[in-house]
Short mmCIF file of C-alpha atoms in Angstrom, two decimals:
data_model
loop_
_atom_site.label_atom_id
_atom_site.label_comp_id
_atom_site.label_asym_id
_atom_site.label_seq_id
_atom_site.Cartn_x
_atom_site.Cartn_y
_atom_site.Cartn_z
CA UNK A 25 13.35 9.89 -40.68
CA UNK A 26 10.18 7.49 -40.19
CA UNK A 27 8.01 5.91 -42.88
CA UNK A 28 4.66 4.59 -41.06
CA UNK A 29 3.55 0.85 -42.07
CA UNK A 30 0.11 0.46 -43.15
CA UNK A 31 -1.95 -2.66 -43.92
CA UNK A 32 -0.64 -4.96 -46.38
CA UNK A 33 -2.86 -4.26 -49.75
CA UNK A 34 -2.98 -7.08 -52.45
CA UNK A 35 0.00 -8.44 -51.43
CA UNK A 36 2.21 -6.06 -50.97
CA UNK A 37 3.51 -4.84 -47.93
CA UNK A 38 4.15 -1.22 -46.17
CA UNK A 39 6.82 -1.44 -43.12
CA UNK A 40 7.80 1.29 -40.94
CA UNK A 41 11.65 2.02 -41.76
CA UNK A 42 14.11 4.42 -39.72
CA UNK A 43 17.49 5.28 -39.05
CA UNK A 44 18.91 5.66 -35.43
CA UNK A 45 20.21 9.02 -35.30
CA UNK A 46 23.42 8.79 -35.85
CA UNK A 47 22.73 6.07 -38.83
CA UNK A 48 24.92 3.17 -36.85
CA UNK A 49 21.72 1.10 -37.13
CA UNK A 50 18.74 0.62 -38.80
CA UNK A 51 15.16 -0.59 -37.72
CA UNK A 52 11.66 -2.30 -39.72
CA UNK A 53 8.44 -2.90 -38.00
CA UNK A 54 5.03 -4.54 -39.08
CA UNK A 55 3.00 -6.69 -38.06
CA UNK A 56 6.07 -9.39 -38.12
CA UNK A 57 7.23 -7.50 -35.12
CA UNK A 58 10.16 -5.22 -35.56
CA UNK A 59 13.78 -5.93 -36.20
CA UNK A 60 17.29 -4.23 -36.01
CA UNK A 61 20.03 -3.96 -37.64
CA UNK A 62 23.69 -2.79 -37.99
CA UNK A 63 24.99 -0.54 -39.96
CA UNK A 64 28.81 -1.24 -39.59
CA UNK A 65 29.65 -2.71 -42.84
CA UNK A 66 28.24 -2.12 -46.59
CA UNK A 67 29.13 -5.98 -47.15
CA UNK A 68 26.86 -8.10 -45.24
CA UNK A 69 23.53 -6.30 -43.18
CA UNK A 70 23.58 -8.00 -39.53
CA UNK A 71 20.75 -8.74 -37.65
CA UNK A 72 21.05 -7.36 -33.84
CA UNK A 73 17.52 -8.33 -32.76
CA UNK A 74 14.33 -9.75 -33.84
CA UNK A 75 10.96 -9.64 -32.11
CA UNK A 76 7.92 -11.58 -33.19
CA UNK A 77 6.07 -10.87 -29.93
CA UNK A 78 3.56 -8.37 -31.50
CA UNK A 79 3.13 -5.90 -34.33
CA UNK A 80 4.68 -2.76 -34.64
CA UNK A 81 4.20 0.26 -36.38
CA UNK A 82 6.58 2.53 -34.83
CA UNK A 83 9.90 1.66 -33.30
CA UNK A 84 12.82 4.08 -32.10
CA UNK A 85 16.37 3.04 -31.13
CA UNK A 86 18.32 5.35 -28.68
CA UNK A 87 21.83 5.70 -30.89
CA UNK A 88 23.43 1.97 -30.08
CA UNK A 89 21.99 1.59 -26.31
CA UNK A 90 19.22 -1.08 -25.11
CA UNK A 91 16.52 1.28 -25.57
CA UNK A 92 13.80 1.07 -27.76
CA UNK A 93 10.16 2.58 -27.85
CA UNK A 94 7.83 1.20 -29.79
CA UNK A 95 4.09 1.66 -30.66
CA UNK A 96 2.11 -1.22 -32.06
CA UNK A 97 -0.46 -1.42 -34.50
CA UNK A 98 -3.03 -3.12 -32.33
CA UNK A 99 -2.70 -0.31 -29.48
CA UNK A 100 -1.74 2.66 -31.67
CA UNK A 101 -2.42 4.94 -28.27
CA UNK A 102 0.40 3.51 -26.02
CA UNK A 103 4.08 3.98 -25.88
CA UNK A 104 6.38 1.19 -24.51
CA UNK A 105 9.71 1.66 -23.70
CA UNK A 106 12.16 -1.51 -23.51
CA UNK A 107 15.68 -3.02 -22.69
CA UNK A 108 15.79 -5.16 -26.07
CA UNK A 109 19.01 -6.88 -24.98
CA UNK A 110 17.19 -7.85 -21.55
CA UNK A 111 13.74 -8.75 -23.28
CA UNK A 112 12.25 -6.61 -21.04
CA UNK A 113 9.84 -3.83 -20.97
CA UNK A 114 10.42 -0.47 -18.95
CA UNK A 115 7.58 1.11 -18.92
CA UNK A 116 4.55 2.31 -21.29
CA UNK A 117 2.19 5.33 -21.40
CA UNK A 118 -1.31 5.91 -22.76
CA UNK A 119 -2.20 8.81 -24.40
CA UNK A 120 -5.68 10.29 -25.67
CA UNK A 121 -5.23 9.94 -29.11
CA UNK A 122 -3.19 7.73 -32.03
CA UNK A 123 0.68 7.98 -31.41
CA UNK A 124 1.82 9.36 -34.78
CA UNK A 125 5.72 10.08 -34.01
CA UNK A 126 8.33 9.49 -31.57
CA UNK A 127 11.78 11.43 -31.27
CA UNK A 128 14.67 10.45 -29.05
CA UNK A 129 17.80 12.03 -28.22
CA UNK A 130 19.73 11.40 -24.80
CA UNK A 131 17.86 13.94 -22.52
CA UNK A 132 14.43 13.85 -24.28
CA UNK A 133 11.72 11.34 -25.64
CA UNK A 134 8.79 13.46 -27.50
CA UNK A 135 5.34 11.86 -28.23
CA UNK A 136 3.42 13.55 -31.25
CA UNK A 137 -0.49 13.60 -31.61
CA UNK A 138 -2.24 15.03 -34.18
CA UNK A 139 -2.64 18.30 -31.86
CA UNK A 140 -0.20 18.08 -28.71
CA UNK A 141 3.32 16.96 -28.04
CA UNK A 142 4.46 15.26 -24.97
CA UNK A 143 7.97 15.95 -24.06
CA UNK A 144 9.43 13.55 -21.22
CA UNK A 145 12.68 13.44 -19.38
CA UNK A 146 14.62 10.20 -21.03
CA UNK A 147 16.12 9.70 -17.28
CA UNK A 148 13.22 8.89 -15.38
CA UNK A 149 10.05 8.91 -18.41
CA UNK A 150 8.25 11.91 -16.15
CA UNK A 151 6.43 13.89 -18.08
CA UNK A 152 8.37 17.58 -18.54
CA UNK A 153 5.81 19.50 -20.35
CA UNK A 154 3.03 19.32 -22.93
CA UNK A 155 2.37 21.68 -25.81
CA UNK A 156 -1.29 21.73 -26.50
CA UNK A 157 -3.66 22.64 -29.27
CA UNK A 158 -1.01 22.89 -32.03
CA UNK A 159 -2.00 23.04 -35.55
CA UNK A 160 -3.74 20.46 -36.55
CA UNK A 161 -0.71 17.52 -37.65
CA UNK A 162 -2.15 14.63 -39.40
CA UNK A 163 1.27 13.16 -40.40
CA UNK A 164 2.73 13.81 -37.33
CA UNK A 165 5.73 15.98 -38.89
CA UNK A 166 8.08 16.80 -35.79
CA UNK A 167 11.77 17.08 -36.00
CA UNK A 168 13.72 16.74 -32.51
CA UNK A 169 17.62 17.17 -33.02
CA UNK A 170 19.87 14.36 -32.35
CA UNK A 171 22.05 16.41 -29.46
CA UNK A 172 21.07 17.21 -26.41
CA UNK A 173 23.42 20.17 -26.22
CA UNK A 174 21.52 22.25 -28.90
CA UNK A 175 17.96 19.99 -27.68
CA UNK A 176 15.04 21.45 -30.08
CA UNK A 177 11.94 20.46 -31.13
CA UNK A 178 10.45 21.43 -34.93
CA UNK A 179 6.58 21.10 -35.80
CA UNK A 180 4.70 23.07 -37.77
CA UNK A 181 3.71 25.91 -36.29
CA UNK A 182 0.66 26.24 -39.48
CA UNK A 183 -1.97 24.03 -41.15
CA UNK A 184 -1.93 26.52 -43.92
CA UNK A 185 1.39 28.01 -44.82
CA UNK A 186 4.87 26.68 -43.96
CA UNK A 187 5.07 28.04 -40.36
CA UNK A 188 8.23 26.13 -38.27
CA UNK A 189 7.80 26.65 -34.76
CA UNK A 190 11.08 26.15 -32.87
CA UNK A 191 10.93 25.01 -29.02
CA UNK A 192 13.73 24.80 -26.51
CA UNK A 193 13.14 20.76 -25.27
CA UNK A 194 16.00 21.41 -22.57
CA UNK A 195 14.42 24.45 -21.41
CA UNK A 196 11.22 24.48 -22.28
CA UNK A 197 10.19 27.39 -23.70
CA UNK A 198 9.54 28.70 -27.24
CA UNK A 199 12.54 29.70 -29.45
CA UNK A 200 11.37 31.39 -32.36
CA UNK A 201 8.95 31.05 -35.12
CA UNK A 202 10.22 30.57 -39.00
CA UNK A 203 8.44 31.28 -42.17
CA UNK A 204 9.68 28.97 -44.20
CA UNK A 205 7.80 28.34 -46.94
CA UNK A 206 3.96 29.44 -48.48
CA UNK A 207 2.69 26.09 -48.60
CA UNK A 208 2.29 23.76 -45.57
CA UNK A 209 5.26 21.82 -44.42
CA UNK A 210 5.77 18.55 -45.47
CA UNK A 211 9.83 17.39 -44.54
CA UNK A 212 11.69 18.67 -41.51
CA UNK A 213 14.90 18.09 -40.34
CA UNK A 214 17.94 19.23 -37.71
CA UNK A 215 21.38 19.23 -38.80
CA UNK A 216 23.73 17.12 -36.66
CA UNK A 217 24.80 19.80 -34.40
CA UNK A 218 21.09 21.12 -33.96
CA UNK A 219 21.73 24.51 -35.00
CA UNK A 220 20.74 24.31 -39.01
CA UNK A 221 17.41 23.20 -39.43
CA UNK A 222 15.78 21.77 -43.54
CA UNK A 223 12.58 22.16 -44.57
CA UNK A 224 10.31 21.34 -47.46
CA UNK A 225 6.62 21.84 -48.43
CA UNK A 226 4.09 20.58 -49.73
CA UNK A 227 4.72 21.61 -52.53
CA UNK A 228 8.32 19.91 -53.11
CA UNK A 229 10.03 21.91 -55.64
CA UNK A 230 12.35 24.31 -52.99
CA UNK A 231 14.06 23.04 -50.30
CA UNK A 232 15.29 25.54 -47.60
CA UNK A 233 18.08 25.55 -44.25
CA UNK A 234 17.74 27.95 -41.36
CA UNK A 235 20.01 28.82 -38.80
CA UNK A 236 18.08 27.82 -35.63
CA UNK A 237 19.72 30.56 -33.28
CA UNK A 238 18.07 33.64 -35.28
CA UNK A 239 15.68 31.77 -38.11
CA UNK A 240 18.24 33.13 -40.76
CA UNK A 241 17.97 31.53 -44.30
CA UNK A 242 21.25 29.87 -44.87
CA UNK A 243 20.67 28.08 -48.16
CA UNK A 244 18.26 27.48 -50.57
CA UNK A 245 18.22 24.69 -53.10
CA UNK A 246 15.87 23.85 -55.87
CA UNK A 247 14.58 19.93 -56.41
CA UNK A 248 13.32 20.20 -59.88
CA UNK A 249 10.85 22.35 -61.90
CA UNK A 250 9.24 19.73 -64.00
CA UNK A 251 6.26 18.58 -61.67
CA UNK A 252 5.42 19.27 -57.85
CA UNK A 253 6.23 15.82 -55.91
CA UNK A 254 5.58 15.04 -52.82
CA UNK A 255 8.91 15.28 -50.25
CA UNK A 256 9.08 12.12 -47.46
CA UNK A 257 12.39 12.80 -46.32
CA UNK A 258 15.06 15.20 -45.29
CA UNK A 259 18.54 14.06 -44.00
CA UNK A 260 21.84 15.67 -43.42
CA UNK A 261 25.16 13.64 -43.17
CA UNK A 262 27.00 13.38 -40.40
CA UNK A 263 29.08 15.91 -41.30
CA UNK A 264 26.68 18.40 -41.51
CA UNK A 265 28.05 19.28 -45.09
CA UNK A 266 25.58 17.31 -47.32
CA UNK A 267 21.71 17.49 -47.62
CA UNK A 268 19.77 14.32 -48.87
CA UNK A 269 15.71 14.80 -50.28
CA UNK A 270 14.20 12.27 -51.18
CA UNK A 271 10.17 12.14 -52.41
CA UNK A 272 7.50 9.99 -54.34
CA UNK A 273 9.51 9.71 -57.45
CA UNK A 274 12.79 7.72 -58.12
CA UNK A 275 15.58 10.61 -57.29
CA UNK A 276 17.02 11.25 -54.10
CA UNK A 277 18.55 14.88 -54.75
CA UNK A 278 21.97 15.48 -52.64
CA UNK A 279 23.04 19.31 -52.22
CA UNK A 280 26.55 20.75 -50.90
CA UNK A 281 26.27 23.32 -48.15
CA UNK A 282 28.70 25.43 -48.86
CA UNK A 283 28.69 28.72 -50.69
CA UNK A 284 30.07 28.38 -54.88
CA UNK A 285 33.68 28.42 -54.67
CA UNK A 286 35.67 31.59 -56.39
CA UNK A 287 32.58 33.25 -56.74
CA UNK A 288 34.19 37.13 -57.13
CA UNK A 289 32.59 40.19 -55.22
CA UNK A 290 29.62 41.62 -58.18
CA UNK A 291 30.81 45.02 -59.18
CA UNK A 292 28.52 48.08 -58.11
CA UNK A 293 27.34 47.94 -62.40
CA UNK A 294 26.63 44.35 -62.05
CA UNK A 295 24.78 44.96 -58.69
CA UNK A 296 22.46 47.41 -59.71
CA UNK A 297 21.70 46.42 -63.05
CA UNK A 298 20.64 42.65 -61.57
CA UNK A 299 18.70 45.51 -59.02
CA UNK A 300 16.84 46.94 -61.58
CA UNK A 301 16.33 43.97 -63.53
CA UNK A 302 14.56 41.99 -60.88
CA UNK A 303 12.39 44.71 -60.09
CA UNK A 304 10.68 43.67 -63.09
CA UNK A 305 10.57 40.08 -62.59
CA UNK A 306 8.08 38.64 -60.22
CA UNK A 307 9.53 36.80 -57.17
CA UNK A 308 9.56 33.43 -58.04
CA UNK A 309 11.88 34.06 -61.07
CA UNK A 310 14.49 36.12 -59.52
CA UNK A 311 14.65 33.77 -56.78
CA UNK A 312 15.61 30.67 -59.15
CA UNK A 313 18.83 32.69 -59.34
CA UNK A 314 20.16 32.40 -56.29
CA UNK A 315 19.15 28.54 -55.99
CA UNK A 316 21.30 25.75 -55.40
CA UNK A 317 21.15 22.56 -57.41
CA UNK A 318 21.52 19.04 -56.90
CA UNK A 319 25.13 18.31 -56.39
CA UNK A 320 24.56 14.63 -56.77
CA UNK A 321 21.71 12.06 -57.09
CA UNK A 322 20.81 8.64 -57.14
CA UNK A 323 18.08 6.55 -58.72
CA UNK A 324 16.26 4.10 -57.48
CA UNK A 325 14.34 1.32 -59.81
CA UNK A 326 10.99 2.64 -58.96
CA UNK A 327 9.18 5.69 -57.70
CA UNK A 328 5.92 6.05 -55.62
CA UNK A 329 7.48 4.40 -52.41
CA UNK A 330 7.91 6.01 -49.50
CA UNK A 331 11.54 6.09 -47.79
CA UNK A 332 13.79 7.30 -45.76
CA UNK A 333 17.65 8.35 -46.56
CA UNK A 334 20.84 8.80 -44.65
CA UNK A 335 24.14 9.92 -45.74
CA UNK A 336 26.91 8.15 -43.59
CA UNK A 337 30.52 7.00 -43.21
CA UNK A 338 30.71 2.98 -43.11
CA UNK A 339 34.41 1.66 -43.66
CA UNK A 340 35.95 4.92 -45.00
CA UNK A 341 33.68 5.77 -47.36
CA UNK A 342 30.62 7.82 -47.39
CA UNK A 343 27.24 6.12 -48.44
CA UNK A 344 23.82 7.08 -49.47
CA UNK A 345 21.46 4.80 -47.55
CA UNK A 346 18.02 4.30 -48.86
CA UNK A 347 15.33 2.30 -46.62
CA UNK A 348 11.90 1.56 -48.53
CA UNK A 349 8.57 1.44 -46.74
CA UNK A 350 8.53 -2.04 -49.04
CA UNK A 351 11.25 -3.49 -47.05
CA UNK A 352 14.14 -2.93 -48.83
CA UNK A 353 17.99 -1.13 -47.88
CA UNK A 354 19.75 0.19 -50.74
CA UNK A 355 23.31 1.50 -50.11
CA UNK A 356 24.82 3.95 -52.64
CA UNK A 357 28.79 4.68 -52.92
CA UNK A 358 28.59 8.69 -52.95
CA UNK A 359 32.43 10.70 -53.86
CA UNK A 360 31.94 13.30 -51.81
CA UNK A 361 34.60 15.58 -54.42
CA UNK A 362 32.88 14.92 -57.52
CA UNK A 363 29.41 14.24 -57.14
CA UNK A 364 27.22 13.17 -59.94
CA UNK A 365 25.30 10.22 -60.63
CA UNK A 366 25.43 7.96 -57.99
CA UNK A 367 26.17 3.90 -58.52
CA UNK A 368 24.42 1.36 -56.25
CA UNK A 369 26.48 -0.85 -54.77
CA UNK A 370 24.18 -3.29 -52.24
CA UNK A 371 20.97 -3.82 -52.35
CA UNK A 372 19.02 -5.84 -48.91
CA UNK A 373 15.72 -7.03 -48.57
CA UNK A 374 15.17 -6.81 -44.64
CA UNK A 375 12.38 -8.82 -43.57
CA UNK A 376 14.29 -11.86 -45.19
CA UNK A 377 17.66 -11.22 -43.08
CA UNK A 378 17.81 -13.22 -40.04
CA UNK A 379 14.84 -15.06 -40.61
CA UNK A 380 16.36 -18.76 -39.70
CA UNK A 381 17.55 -17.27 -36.60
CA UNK A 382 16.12 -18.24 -32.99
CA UNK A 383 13.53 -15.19 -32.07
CA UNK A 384 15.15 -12.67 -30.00
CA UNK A 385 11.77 -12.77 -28.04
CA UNK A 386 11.86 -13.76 -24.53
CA UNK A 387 9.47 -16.24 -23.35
CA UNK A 388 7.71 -12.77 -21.18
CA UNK A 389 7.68 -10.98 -24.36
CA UNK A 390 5.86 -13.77 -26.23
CA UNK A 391 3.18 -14.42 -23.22
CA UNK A 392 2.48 -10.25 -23.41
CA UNK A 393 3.59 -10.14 -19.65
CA UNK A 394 5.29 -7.20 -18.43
CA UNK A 395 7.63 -6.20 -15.70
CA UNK A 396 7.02 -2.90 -14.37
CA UNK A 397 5.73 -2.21 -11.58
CA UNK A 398 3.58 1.01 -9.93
CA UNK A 399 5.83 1.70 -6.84
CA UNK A 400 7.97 3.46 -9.69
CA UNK A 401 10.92 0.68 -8.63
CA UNK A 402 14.55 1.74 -10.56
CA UNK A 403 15.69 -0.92 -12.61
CA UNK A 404 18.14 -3.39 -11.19
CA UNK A 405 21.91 -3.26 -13.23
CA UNK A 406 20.12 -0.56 -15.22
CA UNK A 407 22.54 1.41 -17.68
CA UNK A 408 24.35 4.09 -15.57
CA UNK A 409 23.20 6.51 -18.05
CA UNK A 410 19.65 5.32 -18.60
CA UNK A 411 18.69 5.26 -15.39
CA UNK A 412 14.81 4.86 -16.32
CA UNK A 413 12.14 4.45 -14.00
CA UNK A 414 9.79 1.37 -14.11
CA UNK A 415 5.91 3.36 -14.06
CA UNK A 416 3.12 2.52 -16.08
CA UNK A 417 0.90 5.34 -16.56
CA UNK A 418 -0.96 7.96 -18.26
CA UNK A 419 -0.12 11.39 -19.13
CA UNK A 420 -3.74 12.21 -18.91
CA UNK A 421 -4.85 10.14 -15.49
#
């Protein structure tokens, strides 16, 4: 769920945006610096951290720890990693080409070029393994799921058609291989557990879920049939029983995983006279019938923005969260029995929140001086969990 920031262009200006991944917090980077947030109440947006040190144009937040990485715009090819709370940096890596994606979960940190991957062990930063010469990925489309019980990787496993290659990160050794779609990929996303994996092409219309164990094709659900869009973001809830897509135009689309209630058994008549009347129909129509549809959806007050969406419980209620590349949060009640049209409740413009307060900077951050060392020295009073090493190298040295 990343949206990467670009120059500002007359005036306006492109942040990157994510989620954390379990949506407890919220991040935006440019060339401000990068800030967090958290996610605890739909009434007021609180500002954990702010740091005006240097730009940023991807930044990653381990679920509600210390740890951040974080690429900047001025050295696209390096990954840091730092204790934000401390004001410290861990360590960073430099890598052959531009950084265009970072994944965390609690065992693994992945690095995506436009043709490798980098996985590393979150403990001590070592490099685990590398998967070279993949497809070529411009966008840097990568999926890595939030648990490290079920710990995959997802990139595309095609340039051409919509190939999803599945890896073991824990393991490390290819799972399986899924043809998901005839077009090239353009969303991917792991369910909460890590076992159901979304995808979406390029071009937009069909969204699909696979069961990651055998690459079975759990559910389909159709987006629209009006125009071809282009799909920036795939989310499911928390739950794991609600599927947000969100593109270039004003609709996020929400679908219901489940199968259609007191749907009766087809008789053998109905059976084979559907039989012999798709035999007739090309593909693409007789698949329309066993599509899904948007159980609920929300508008936003403009398209052509890119975003990224996550459905979430904050105070009892569950919430459609909406983070613009332009900098704004909005927050959508969503009735999880009825569906429908949903109503915005809260609307945030994030780059003005927190903006009287003292920088969250320390005074190392601000001179660019670092604290690692190359005798690979643990961290004193270092998380128990974390446990990271303090190395500055390169994967490729």
């Amino acid at each position: 769920m990343s949206s990467t920031s670009s120059a500002d262009t007359n005036g306006s200006k492109n942040y990157f945006v994510n989620f954390n991944q379990d949506s407890t917090s919220l991040a935006i980077g440019g060339k401000f610096g990068y800030k967090l947030f958290s996610l605890g109440s739909v009434d007021r947006l609180d500002q954990i951290y702010s740091n005006a040190a240097q730009d940023c144009c991807i930044v990653e937040r381990l679920f509600n720890s210390s740890l951040v990485a974080m690429v900047s715009l001025t050295a696209p090819r390096k990954l840091k990693v730092c204790h934000f709370k401390k004001g410290s940096e861990i360590c960073n890596y430099s890598y052959s080409n531009t950084i265009l994606g970072v994944k965390l979960n609690r065992a693994r940190v992945v690095v995506c070029l436009e043709e490798s991957l980098y996985i590393h062990n979150i403990r001590d930063m070592k490099v685990l393994h590398t998967i070279r010469d993949t497809p070529p990925n411009p966008k840097g489309l990568c999926a890595l799921s939030s648990t490290s019980e079920n710990c995959y990787l997802a990139y595309p496993g095609s340039a051409a058609v919509g190939e999803v290659q599945i890896f073991d990160a824990m393991y490390l050794n290819a799972k399986l291989m899924i043809h998901a779609h005839d077009s090239p990929l353009a969303a991917l996303a792991f369910g909460p557990n890590g076992i159901k994996i979304a995808t979406a092409s390029e071009k937009g219309t069909v969204i699909r879920v696979f069961s990651v164990t055998d690459g079975t094709k759990l559910f389909e659900f159709r987006r629209g049939v009006k125009r071809c869009v282009t799909i920036s973001c795939l989310s499911f809830s928390t739950c794991g029983q609600f599927l947000a897509c969100s593109s270039n135009t004003e609709t996020v689309h929400i679908f219901k995983l489940e199968e259609p209630k007191d749907s009766p058994k087809k008789s053998v008549e109905e059976t084979s006279w559907m039989g012999y009347f798709s035999t007739y129909l090309p593909t693409q129509v007789t698949g329309v019938f066993t599509q899904g549809r948007a159980f609920a959806t929300a508008y936003l007050p403009f398209g052509g923005v890119k975003n990224v969406i996550s459905i979430v419980y904050i105070q009892d209620g569950l919430r459609l969260l909406v983070a613009t590349e332009d900098g704004l949060l909005y927050i959508y009640n969503f009735d999880s029995s009825e569906g429908g049209d949903l109503q915005l409740y809260k609307k945030y413009q994030l780059n003005d929140i927190g903006t009287d307060r003292p920088d969250g900077a320390t005074e190392g951050e601000k001179n660019n001086t670092t604290v690692f060392t190359n005798s690979m020295r643990r961290w004193n009073r270092w998380d128990v969990f974390h446990g990271i090493v303090q190395i500055s190298w390169s994967p490729w040295g």
